[in-house]
Amino acid sequence: MTRARTRTRTRVPAVPFLAALQVAALAASVAVPSSAQSEQLTISPASPTDLDPITITLSGEWPDSCTPELISVAIDNSFLDLEASVQLPGDVCAEVVTPYETSIQVGFLPPGSYDVRVLAIVNFPPPTVIARSQLEVSASADRGLEAIEISPAEPSTQDRVTVVAQGTWPDGCIPRLDGVEVEDRTIRLFAIAEGQGCILAVSDYTLITTVGPLAEGEWQIEVLVADRRAGDSEAPFELAGRRTFAVDTESTETLIVGGRFAISVTWTNGSDRSGVGVPLRGALPDQGNSGSGAFFFFAPENTELLVKVLEACAVNDRYWVFISAATDLGFEVTVEDLTAGGATRTYTNEPGEPARAVTDVEAFAICDEP
């Protein structure tokens, strides 16, 4: 439902409930609706566990254009109270029934039953309950997961992403990685804890895998653990934890030698197809500071080119360029020195010709440049 606002307002900071009691005289001078109509609460996900971040949405039709806006969350034992701002000093509200929808992120909640109340000052203090619902949060299986980290922290479509999940286990039969699944923008790590007679001491465990490069957009990591220490080989995998992260696009160039050189690649089959070589960032250790860059044309698992720039100043006062290709497609490799007045070198292969290795030991005469 689209939220409509036709009022003009001079917005001041939201007034907490206790503070509202101190401004009763001011509130009394403001015309506000005495009641709301058909207010509804929607909880997402509908059946959350303590591992699910919870979002609550209030929607309905309000008697005027000064519609409610959820602004804060407070938990008191079994009560989950949401504060709704309805009208503030300076508001000018159109006297027309107005559809609205407003959401607030509650986050993770401990297992239990919660009485969800939306409270607003719709006439004078004290606050009035304008919507109410029940929320049940179930307990997930305790799999001891404490953290899920990724590297790089802000990956791009050119990165291989390393996932590290860490936790603790009640004995030495710690979960060990059994498999990885990547589908539907979700990376799933499956781990199994099995064995008997393990040391009876709390033990740390770590699960590590590397995936990608990944498509642009939002991704989710799920860690699932099967506890088979009792000898039950069919004990199911249960969710231990999850996190989300975003993958961004990045330039089709790759930078090497501490960012001094930029390498870009284009390719063609000589007739109806052409494209840009995509860097396989993270395919080589410390690639940004090393002298090598790898590229693919069609899929990350099908590497086409390796380009290396080697500092050989002690040999002939030059930086050398080496290219190794596993393709008969036509391509053009451009290596650019990004320092002031830097030079550019271009290397090509004709479509249909098996690519030959390039060993240009005269490429860049820049050893004396800063």
mmCIF file of C-alpha atoms in Angstrom:
data_model
loop_
_atom_site.group_PDB
_atom_site.id
_atom_site.type_symbol
_atom_site.label_atom_id
_atom_site.label_comp_id
_atom_site.label_asym_id
_atom_site.label_seq_id
_atom_site.Cartn_x
_atom_site.Cartn_y
_atom_site.Cartn_z
ATOM 1 C CA MET A 1 0.000 0.000 0.000
ATOM 2 C CA THR A 2 1.413 3.371 -0.957
ATOM 3 C CA ARG A 3 1.884 5.792 1.854
ATOM 4 C CA ALA A 4 0.370 9.211 1.209
ATOM 5 C CA ARG A 5 1.395 12.429 2.938
ATOM 6 C CA THR A 6 -0.241 15.693 1.939
ATOM 7 C CA ARG A 7 0.643 17.639 5.035
ATOM 8 C CA THR A 8 3.301 20.247 5.352
ATOM 9 C CA ARG A 9 5.140 20.181 8.610
ATOM 10 C CA THR A 10 7.935 21.774 10.494
ATOM 11 C CA ARG A 11 9.495 18.581 11.850
ATOM 12 C CA VAL A 12 10.964 18.573 15.340
ATOM 13 C CA PRO A 13 12.631 15.590 17.050
ATOM 14 C CA ALA A 14 10.226 12.811 18.048
ATOM 15 C CA VAL A 15 8.938 13.299 21.605
ATOM 16 C CA PRO A 16 9.382 10.184 23.803
ATOM 17 C CA PHE A 17 6.383 9.138 25.842
ATOM 18 C CA LEU A 18 7.688 10.315 29.177
ATOM 19 C CA ALA A 19 8.710 13.652 27.768
ATOM 20 C CA ALA A 20 5.269 13.954 26.177
ATOM 21 C CA LEU A 21 3.734 14.151 29.630
ATOM 22 C CA GLN A 22 5.716 17.316 30.195
ATOM 23 C CA VAL A 23 4.397 19.004 27.070
ATOM 24 C CA ALA A 24 0.704 18.323 27.609
ATOM 25 C CA ALA A 25 -0.147 21.970 27.437
ATOM 26 C CA LEU A 26 1.486 22.272 24.045
ATOM 27 C CA ALA A 27 -0.131 19.087 22.767
ATOM 28 C CA ALA A 28 -3.540 20.294 23.910
ATOM 29 C CA SER A 29 -3.381 23.139 21.412
ATOM 30 C CA VAL A 30 -2.911 20.750 18.474
ATOM 31 C CA ALA A 31 -5.896 19.215 16.706
ATOM 32 C CA VAL A 32 -5.376 15.475 16.220
ATOM 33 C CA PRO A 33 -7.766 12.640 15.364
ATOM 34 C CA SER A 34 -9.370 10.936 18.317
ATOM 35 C CA SER A 35 -9.102 7.448 16.854
ATOM 36 C CA ALA A 36 -7.668 5.485 13.960
ATOM 37 C CA GLN A 37 -9.408 3.204 11.484
ATOM 38 C CA SER A 38 -8.525 -0.362 10.419
ATOM 39 C CA GLU A 39 -4.909 -0.281 11.673
ATOM 40 C CA GLN A 40 -3.099 -3.550 10.952
ATOM 41 C CA LEU A 41 0.231 -5.018 12.028
ATOM 42 C CA THR A 42 2.281 -7.244 9.729
ATOM 43 C CA ILE A 43 5.292 -9.128 11.107
ATOM 44 C CA SER A 44 8.052 -10.349 8.802
ATOM 45 C CA PRO A 45 9.005 -13.144 8.785
ATOM 46 C CA ALA A 46 5.641 -14.489 9.914
ATOM 47 C CA SER A 47 7.155 -17.239 12.118
ATOM 48 C CA PRO A 48 10.549 -15.908 13.211
ATOM 49 C CA THR A 49 13.242 -17.627 15.243
ATOM 50 C CA ASP A 50 15.872 -15.943 17.363
ATOM 51 C CA LEU A 51 18.137 -16.035 14.288
ATOM 52 C CA ASP A 52 15.759 -13.969 12.133
ATOM 53 C CA PRO A 53 15.873 -10.155 11.950
ATOM 54 C CA ILE A 54 12.287 -8.973 12.440
ATOM 55 C CA THR A 55 10.505 -6.100 10.679
ATOM 56 C CA ILE A 56 7.064 -4.846 11.769
ATOM 57 C CA THR A 57 4.779 -2.855 9.459
ATOM 58 C CA LEU A 58 1.803 -0.739 10.529
ATOM 59 C CA SER A 59 -0.738 0.068 7.834
ATOM 60 C CA GLY A 60 -4.294 1.253 7.448
ATOM 61 C CA GLU A 61 -6.323 4.405 6.814
ATOM 62 C CA TRP A 62 -6.004 7.496 9.012
ATOM 63 C CA PRO A 63 -8.685 10.167 9.474
ATOM 64 C CA ASP A 64 -6.386 12.894 8.163
ATOM 65 C CA SER A 65 -3.093 13.291 6.343
ATOM 66 C CA CYS A 66 -0.986 13.308 9.540
ATOM 67 C CA THR A 67 -0.540 9.530 9.359
ATOM 68 C CA PRO A 68 1.395 7.512 11.958
ATOM 69 C CA GLU A 69 5.123 6.930 11.609
ATOM 70 C CA LEU A 70 6.905 4.231 13.619
ATOM 71 C CA ILE A 71 9.936 5.832 15.266
ATOM 72 C CA SER A 72 11.188 3.641 18.141
ATOM 73 C CA VAL A 73 11.086 0.208 19.781
ATOM 74 C CA ALA A 74 11.066 -0.674 23.481
ATOM 75 C CA ILE A 75 10.971 -4.120 25.108
ATOM 76 C CA ASP A 76 9.636 -4.570 28.657
ATOM 77 C CA ASN A 77 9.431 -8.246 29.626
ATOM 78 C CA SER A 78 6.741 -9.675 27.336
ATOM 79 C CA PHE A 79 5.677 -6.307 25.894
ATOM 80 C CA LEU A 80 7.120 -5.081 22.616
ATOM 81 C CA ASP A 81 6.078 -1.440 22.367
ATOM 82 C CA LEU A 82 6.406 0.550 19.161
ATOM 83 C CA GLU A 83 6.166 4.299 19.400
ATOM 84 C CA ALA A 84 4.267 6.023 16.599
ATOM 85 C CA SER A 85 4.568 9.718 15.897
ATOM 86 C CA VAL A 86 1.191 11.062 14.751
ATOM 87 C CA GLN A 87 1.255 14.844 14.886
ATOM 88 C CA LEU A 88 3.732 17.376 16.166
ATOM 89 C CA PRO A 89 3.529 21.108 16.898
ATOM 90 C CA GLY A 90 3.601 22.933 13.578
ATOM 91 C CA ASP A 91 1.830 20.211 11.579
ATOM 92 C CA VAL A 92 -0.868 21.241 9.117
ATOM 93 C CA CYS A 93 -3.021 18.213 8.257
ATOM 94 C CA ALA A 94 -5.485 17.811 5.417
ATOM 95 C CA GLU A 95 -8.876 16.579 6.633
ATOM 96 C CA VAL A 96 -9.047 13.592 4.289
ATOM 97 C CA VAL A 97 -8.892 9.857 4.998
ATOM 98 C CA THR A 98 -5.342 8.846 4.053
ATOM 99 C CA PRO A 99 -3.952 5.333 3.373
ATOM 100 C CA TYR A 100 -0.507 4.774 4.875
ATOM 101 C CA GLU A 101 2.158 2.189 5.600
ATOM 102 C CA THR A 102 5.132 2.561 7.930
ATOM 103 C CA SER A 103 7.761 -0.002 8.944
ATOM 104 C CA ILE A 104 10.442 -0.346 11.583
ATOM 105 C CA GLN A 105 13.259 -2.868 12.006
ATOM 106 C CA VAL A 106 13.080 -4.612 15.360
ATOM 107 C CA GLY A 107 16.090 -6.861 14.776
ATOM 108 C CA PHE A 108 16.702 -10.126 16.619
ATOM 109 C CA LEU A 109 14.598 -11.094 19.636
ATOM 110 C CA PRO A 110 15.099 -13.804 22.272
ATOM 111 C CA PRO A 111 12.704 -16.750 22.084
ATOM 112 C CA GLY A 112 9.332 -16.116 23.709
ATOM 113 C CA SER A 113 5.851 -14.641 23.367
ATOM 114 C CA TYR A 114 5.492 -10.903 22.876
ATOM 115 C CA ASP A 115 2.487 -8.614 23.125
ATOM 116 C CA VAL A 116 3.124 -6.095 20.338
ATOM 117 C CA ARG A 117 1.551 -2.693 20.945
ATOM 118 C CA VAL A 118 1.690 0.443 18.830
ATOM 119 C CA LEU A 119 1.422 3.472 21.107
ATOM 120 C CA ALA A 120 0.703 7.018 20.013
ATOM 121 C CA ILE A 121 -0.502 10.241 21.591
ATOM 122 C CA VAL A 122 -3.654 10.785 19.527
ATOM 123 C CA ASN A 123 -5.332 13.326 21.812
ATOM 124 C CA PHE A 124 -3.509 14.016 25.051
ATOM 125 C CA PRO A 125 -1.189 11.968 27.237
ATOM 126 C CA PRO A 126 -1.162 9.142 28.182
ATOM 127 C CA PRO A 127 -0.339 7.217 24.978
ATOM 128 C CA THR A 128 -3.123 5.279 23.253
ATOM 129 C CA VAL A 129 -2.800 1.756 21.812
ATOM 130 C CA ILE A 130 -3.725 2.123 18.139
ATOM 131 C CA ALA A 131 -2.799 -1.417 17.037
ATOM 132 C CA ARG A 132 -1.997 -4.708 18.761
ATOM 133 C CA SER A 133 -0.815 -8.189 17.829
ATOM 134 C CA GLN A 134 0.911 -11.274 19.227
ATOM 135 C CA LEU A 135 4.407 -12.354 18.230
ATOM 136 C CA GLU A 136 5.926 -15.786 18.831
ATOM 137 C CA VAL A 137 9.700 -16.123 18.500
ATOM 138 C CA SER A 138 10.885 -19.721 18.551
ATOM 139 C CA ALA A 139 14.300 -20.921 19.637
ATOM 140 C CA SER A 140 16.669 -22.154 16.970
ATOM 141 C CA ALA A 141 19.003 -25.019 17.662
ATOM 142 C CA ASP A 142 22.125 -23.824 19.460
ATOM 143 C CA ARG A 143 24.987 -24.480 17.092
ATOM 144 C CA GLY A 144 27.465 -22.175 18.813
ATOM 145 C CA LEU A 145 28.015 -19.875 15.829
ATOM 146 C CA GLU A 146 29.421 -16.516 16.914
ATOM 147 C CA ALA A 147 30.487 -14.674 13.767
ATOM 148 C CA ILE A 148 30.415 -14.807 9.967
ATOM 149 C CA GLU A 149 32.994 -12.634 8.209
ATOM 150 C CA ILE A 150 33.785 -12.111 4.524
ATOM 151 C CA SER A 151 36.907 -10.966 2.714
ATOM 152 C CA PRO A 152 37.090 -8.550 1.012
ATOM 153 C CA ALA A 153 34.653 -6.767 3.313
ATOM 154 C CA GLU A 154 33.020 -4.931 0.375
ATOM 155 C CA PRO A 155 33.332 -7.325 -2.571
ATOM 156 C CA SER A 156 32.746 -6.468 -6.198
ATOM 157 C CA THR A 157 31.697 -8.584 -9.148
ATOM 158 C CA GLN A 158 35.406 -9.133 -9.813
ATOM 159 C CA ASP A 159 36.234 -10.599 -6.404
ATOM 160 C CA ARG A 160 36.485 -14.117 -5.100
ATOM 161 C CA VAL A 161 34.847 -13.967 -1.689
ATOM 162 C CA THR A 162 36.262 -15.833 1.305
ATOM 163 C CA VAL A 163 33.709 -16.737 3.991
ATOM 164 C CA VAL A 164 34.912 -17.431 7.537
ATOM 165 C CA ALA A 165 32.412 -18.726 10.129
ATOM 166 C CA GLN A 166 33.584 -19.065 13.736
ATOM 167 C CA GLY A 167 31.967 -20.472 16.850
ATOM 168 C CA THR A 168 32.371 -22.631 19.945
ATOM 169 C CA TRP A 169 31.336 -26.222 20.616
ATOM 170 C CA PRO A 170 30.759 -28.055 23.918
ATOM 171 C CA ASP A 171 33.430 -30.681 23.215
ATOM 172 C CA GLY A 172 36.241 -31.557 20.859
ATOM 173 C CA CYS A 173 33.978 -33.128 18.229
ATOM 174 C CA ILE A 174 33.695 -29.775 16.502
ATOM 175 C CA PRO A 175 31.733 -29.147 13.278
ATOM 176 C CA ARG A 176 33.796 -29.583 10.128
ATOM 177 C CA LEU A 177 32.929 -28.280 6.678
ATOM 178 C CA ASP A 178 31.158 -30.941 4.628
ATOM 179 C CA GLY A 179 30.000 -28.985 1.584
ATOM 180 C CA VAL A 180 29.201 -25.603 0.059
ATOM 181 C CA GLU A 181 26.203 -24.620 -2.059
ATOM 182 C CA VAL A 182 25.786 -21.404 -4.041
ATOM 183 C CA GLU A 183 22.336 -20.802 -5.502
ATOM 184 C CA ASP A 184 19.557 -18.220 -5.528
ATOM 185 C CA ARG A 185 21.944 -15.545 -4.189
ATOM 186 C CA THR A 186 22.604 -17.658 -1.113
ATOM 187 C CA ILE A 187 25.892 -19.224 -0.015
ATOM 188 C CA ARG A 188 25.307 -22.218 2.258
ATOM 189 C CA LEU A 189 28.034 -23.813 4.353
ATOM 190 C CA PHE A 190 27.191 -27.330 5.556
ATOM 191 C CA ALA A 191 29.112 -28.656 8.554
ATOM 192 C CA ILE A 192 28.933 -31.964 10.437
ATOM 193 C CA ALA A 193 29.888 -32.632 14.051
ATOM 194 C CA GLU A 194 30.490 -36.344 14.607
ATOM 195 C CA GLY A 195 32.545 -38.707 16.726
ATOM 196 C CA GLN A 196 32.481 -40.076 20.246
ATOM 197 C CA GLY A 197 34.778 -39.900 23.245
ATOM 198 C CA CYS A 198 35.953 -36.385 22.355
ATOM 199 C CA ILE A 199 37.682 -34.168 24.891
ATOM 200 C CA LEU A 200 35.103 -32.645 27.240
ATOM 201 C CA ALA A 201 36.122 -29.020 26.897
ATOM 202 C CA VAL A 202 34.581 -26.084 25.068
ATOM 203 C CA SER A 203 36.376 -25.911 21.730
ATOM 204 C CA ASP A 204 36.598 -23.295 18.996
ATOM 205 C CA TYR A 205 35.713 -24.169 15.421
ATOM 206 C CA THR A 206 36.225 -22.361 12.114
ATOM 207 C CA LEU A 207 34.641 -23.016 8.716
ATOM 208 C CA ILE A 208 36.314 -21.449 5.670
ATOM 209 C CA THR A 209 35.415 -21.451 1.991
ATOM 210 C CA THR A 210 36.015 -19.244 -1.050
ATOM 211 C CA VAL A 211 33.383 -18.666 -3.737
ATOM 212 C CA GLY A 212 32.765 -16.426 -6.717
ATOM 213 C CA PRO A 213 33.124 -14.030 -8.320
ATOM 214 C CA LEU A 214 29.461 -13.323 -7.567
ATOM 215 C CA ALA A 215 26.754 -11.418 -9.405
ATOM 216 C CA GLU A 216 25.904 -7.868 -8.400
ATOM 217 C CA GLY A 217 23.269 -7.396 -5.696
ATOM 218 C CA GLU A 218 22.266 -8.622 -2.235
ATOM 219 C CA TRP A 219 23.598 -12.002 -1.062
ATOM 220 C CA GLN A 220 22.984 -14.112 2.030
ATOM 221 C CA ILE A 221 25.278 -16.537 3.847
ATOM 222 C CA GLU A 222 23.771 -19.430 5.807
ATOM 223 C CA VAL A 223 25.704 -21.777 8.073
ATOM 224 C CA LEU A 224 23.995 -25.123 8.731
ATOM 225 C CA VAL A 225 25.284 -27.705 11.211
ATOM 226 C CA ALA A 226 24.298 -31.369 11.637
ATOM 227 C CA ASP A 227 25.001 -32.725 15.134
ATOM 228 C CA ARG A 228 25.734 -36.441 14.598
ATOM 229 C CA ARG A 229 27.787 -37.092 17.720
ATOM 230 C CA ALA A 230 25.171 -39.555 18.957
ATOM 231 C CA GLY A 231 25.802 -41.760 15.920
ATOM 232 C CA ASP A 232 22.700 -40.664 14.020
ATOM 233 C CA SER A 233 23.997 -40.419 10.469
ATOM 234 C CA GLU A 234 20.668 -38.935 9.358
ATOM 235 C CA ALA A 235 20.586 -36.055 11.857
ATOM 236 C CA PRO A 236 19.506 -33.061 9.739
ATOM 237 C CA PHE A 237 21.364 -29.856 9.027
ATOM 238 C CA GLU A 238 19.957 -27.019 11.123
ATOM 239 C CA LEU A 239 20.505 -23.305 10.680
ATOM 240 C CA ALA A 240 23.219 -21.949 12.981
ATOM 241 C CA GLY A 241 23.264 -18.389 11.678
ATOM 242 C CA ARG A 242 23.123 -16.113 8.682
ATOM 243 C CA ARG A 243 24.247 -12.720 7.440
ATOM 244 C CA THR A 244 23.704 -10.612 4.357
ATOM 245 C CA PHE A 245 26.122 -8.592 2.256
ATOM 246 C CA ALA A 246 26.146 -6.681 -1.020
ATOM 247 C CA VAL A 247 28.208 -7.211 -4.158
ATOM 248 C CA ASP A 248 28.922 -4.107 -6.225
ATOM 249 C CA THR A 249 30.091 -3.678 -9.802
ATOM 250 C CA GLU A 250 33.591 -2.461 -10.488
ATOM 251 C CA SER A 251 35.745 -1.248 -13.346
ATOM 252 C CA THR A 252 36.791 -3.722 -16.019
ATOM 253 C CA GLU A 253 40.377 -2.647 -15.383
ATOM 254 C CA THR A 254 42.612 -4.391 -12.913
ATOM 255 C CA LEU A 255 45.359 -2.527 -11.079
ATOM 256 C CA ILE A 256 48.685 -4.158 -10.236
ATOM 257 C CA VAL A 257 52.081 -3.249 -8.782
ATOM 258 C CA GLY A 258 50.517 -1.235 -5.976
ATOM 259 C CA GLY A 259 48.083 0.443 -8.377
ATOM 260 C CA ARG A 260 50.815 1.770 -10.672
ATOM 261 C CA PHE A 261 49.685 -0.139 -13.778
ATOM 262 C CA ALA A 262 46.165 -0.568 -15.182
ATOM 263 C CA ILE A 263 45.400 -3.522 -17.439
ATOM 264 C CA SER A 264 42.318 -3.722 -19.650
ATOM 265 C CA VAL A 265 41.318 -6.366 -22.206
ATOM 266 C CA THR A 266 38.829 -6.566 -25.086
ATOM 267 C CA TRP A 267 38.108 -9.629 -27.223
ATOM 268 C CA THR A 268 36.357 -10.593 -30.479
ATOM 269 C CA ASN A 269 35.698 -13.682 -32.548
ATOM 270 C CA GLY A 270 36.170 -11.617 -35.693
ATOM 271 C CA SER A 271 32.533 -11.710 -36.813
ATOM 272 C CA ASP A 272 29.479 -11.443 -34.574
ATOM 273 C CA ARG A 273 30.737 -11.500 -31.002
ATOM 274 C CA SER A 274 32.960 -9.249 -28.926
ATOM 275 C CA GLY A 275 33.273 -8.175 -25.333
ATOM 276 C CA VAL A 276 35.407 -7.022 -22.447
ATOM 277 C CA GLY A 277 37.794 -9.225 -20.511
ATOM 278 C CA VAL A 278 36.707 -9.379 -16.867
ATOM 279 C CA PRO A 279 39.419 -9.307 -14.205
ATOM 280 C CA LEU A 280 39.534 -12.226 -11.803
ATOM 281 C CA ARG A 281 40.285 -10.142 -8.747
ATOM 282 C CA GLY A 282 41.429 -12.252 -5.848
ATOM 283 C CA ALA A 283 42.525 -15.089 -8.130
ATOM 284 C CA LEU A 284 46.170 -14.356 -7.259
ATOM 285 C CA PRO A 285 47.596 -13.684 -3.780
ATOM 286 C CA ASP A 286 47.791 -9.966 -2.913
ATOM 287 C CA GLN A 287 46.987 -9.188 -6.525
ATOM 288 C CA GLY A 288 46.786 -5.413 -6.108
ATOM 289 C CA ASN A 289 50.412 -5.252 -4.988
ATOM 290 C CA SER A 290 51.708 -8.096 -7.122
ATOM 291 C CA GLY A 291 52.568 -7.767 -10.770
ATOM 292 C CA SER A 292 49.964 -10.091 -12.276
ATOM 293 C CA GLY A 293 46.367 -9.936 -13.417
ATOM 294 C CA ALA A 294 44.072 -12.708 -14.699
ATOM 295 C CA PHE A 295 41.055 -12.274 -17.012
ATOM 296 C CA PHE A 296 38.096 -14.314 -18.253
ATOM 297 C CA PHE A 297 35.834 -13.698 -21.271
ATOM 298 C CA PHE A 298 32.778 -15.890 -20.633
ATOM 299 C CA ALA A 299 32.823 -17.416 -17.138
ATOM 300 C CA PRO A 300 35.055 -17.084 -14.057
ATOM 301 C CA GLU A 301 36.028 -20.756 -14.164
ATOM 302 C CA ASN A 302 37.354 -20.319 -17.727
ATOM 303 C CA THR A 303 40.432 -18.105 -17.382
ATOM 304 C CA GLU A 304 41.676 -16.806 -20.742
ATOM 305 C CA LEU A 305 44.616 -14.492 -20.026
ATOM 306 C CA LEU A 306 47.404 -13.911 -17.549
ATOM 307 C CA VAL A 307 49.223 -10.563 -17.771
ATOM 308 C CA LYS A 308 52.353 -9.837 -15.740
ATOM 309 C CA VAL A 309 54.376 -6.654 -15.340
ATOM 310 C CA LEU A 310 57.807 -7.325 -13.857
ATOM 311 C CA GLU A 311 60.191 -4.726 -12.418
ATOM 312 C CA ALA A 312 63.594 -5.443 -14.017
ATOM 313 C CA CYS A 313 65.351 -2.141 -13.367
ATOM 314 C CA ALA A 314 68.480 -3.902 -12.131
ATOM 315 C CA VAL A 315 68.725 -5.780 -15.444
ATOM 316 C CA ASN A 316 68.045 -3.255 -18.215
ATOM 317 C CA ASP A 317 66.301 -0.239 -16.574
ATOM 318 C CA ARG A 318 62.927 -1.448 -17.750
ATOM 319 C CA TYR A 319 59.599 -2.868 -16.576
ATOM 320 C CA TRP A 320 58.859 -5.990 -18.596
ATOM 321 C CA VAL A 321 55.435 -7.224 -19.816
ATOM 322 C CA PHE A 322 54.587 -10.909 -20.160
ATOM 323 C CA ILE A 323 51.289 -12.276 -21.515
ATOM 324 C CA SER A 324 50.144 -15.877 -21.578
ATOM 325 C CA ALA A 325 46.825 -16.723 -23.271
ATOM 326 C CA ALA A 326 44.816 -19.939 -23.604
ATOM 327 C CA THR A 327 42.573 -18.905 -26.515
ATOM 328 C CA ASP A 328 42.391 -18.467 -30.293
ATOM 329 C CA LEU A 329 40.009 -15.518 -30.035
ATOM 330 C CA GLY A 330 41.145 -12.106 -31.070
ATOM 331 C CA PHE A 331 42.066 -9.841 -28.174
ATOM 332 C CA GLU A 332 43.705 -6.547 -27.329
ATOM 333 C CA VAL A 333 45.561 -6.048 -24.058
ATOM 334 C CA THR A 334 46.339 -2.511 -22.926
ATOM 335 C CA VAL A 335 48.872 -1.910 -20.153
ATOM 336 C CA GLU A 336 48.989 1.674 -18.903
ATOM 337 C CA ASP A 337 51.478 3.287 -16.553
ATOM 338 C CA LEU A 338 49.364 5.505 -14.290
ATOM 339 C CA THR A 339 52.191 7.765 -13.113
ATOM 340 C CA ALA A 340 52.422 11.305 -14.456
ATOM 341 C CA GLY A 341 53.330 11.176 -18.144
ATOM 342 C CA GLY A 342 53.053 7.403 -18.090
ATOM 343 C CA ALA A 343 53.201 5.395 -21.292
ATOM 344 C CA THR A 344 50.784 2.812 -22.706
ATOM 345 C CA ARG A 345 51.571 -0.468 -24.427
ATOM 346 C CA THR A 346 49.071 -2.485 -26.505
ATOM 347 C CA TYR A 347 49.330 -6.151 -27.478
ATOM 348 C CA THR A 348 46.972 -7.914 -29.925
ATOM 349 C CA ASN A 349 46.057 -11.337 -31.243
ATOM 350 C CA GLU A 350 44.123 -11.932 -34.468
ATOM 351 C CA PRO A 351 40.870 -13.950 -34.340
ATOM 352 C CA GLY A 352 41.380 -17.607 -35.191
ATOM 353 C CA GLU A 353 45.102 -17.537 -34.430
ATOM 354 C CA PRO A 354 46.446 -19.517 -31.473
ATOM 355 C CA ALA A 355 47.737 -16.875 -29.094
ATOM 356 C CA ARG A 356 51.482 -16.658 -28.717
ATOM 357 C CA ALA A 357 53.223 -15.734 -25.505
ATOM 358 C CA VAL A 358 54.379 -12.121 -25.190
ATOM 359 C CA THR A 359 57.780 -11.366 -23.640
ATOM 360 C CA ASP A 360 58.322 -7.635 -24.022
ATOM 361 C CA VAL A 361 61.528 -6.854 -22.113
ATOM 362 C CA GLU A 362 61.643 -3.271 -23.450
ATOM 363 C CA ALA A 363 58.099 -2.265 -22.443
ATOM 364 C CA PHE A 364 58.474 0.638 -19.973
ATOM 365 C CA ALA A 365 61.600 2.712 -19.492
ATOM 366 C CA ILE A 366 60.417 4.223 -16.222
ATOM 367 C CA CYS A 367 62.871 3.022 -13.593
ATOM 368 C CA ASP A 368 64.043 6.519 -12.689
ATOM 369 C CA GLU A 369 60.519 7.966 -12.429
ATOM 370 C CA PRO A 370 58.866 8.331 -9.020
#
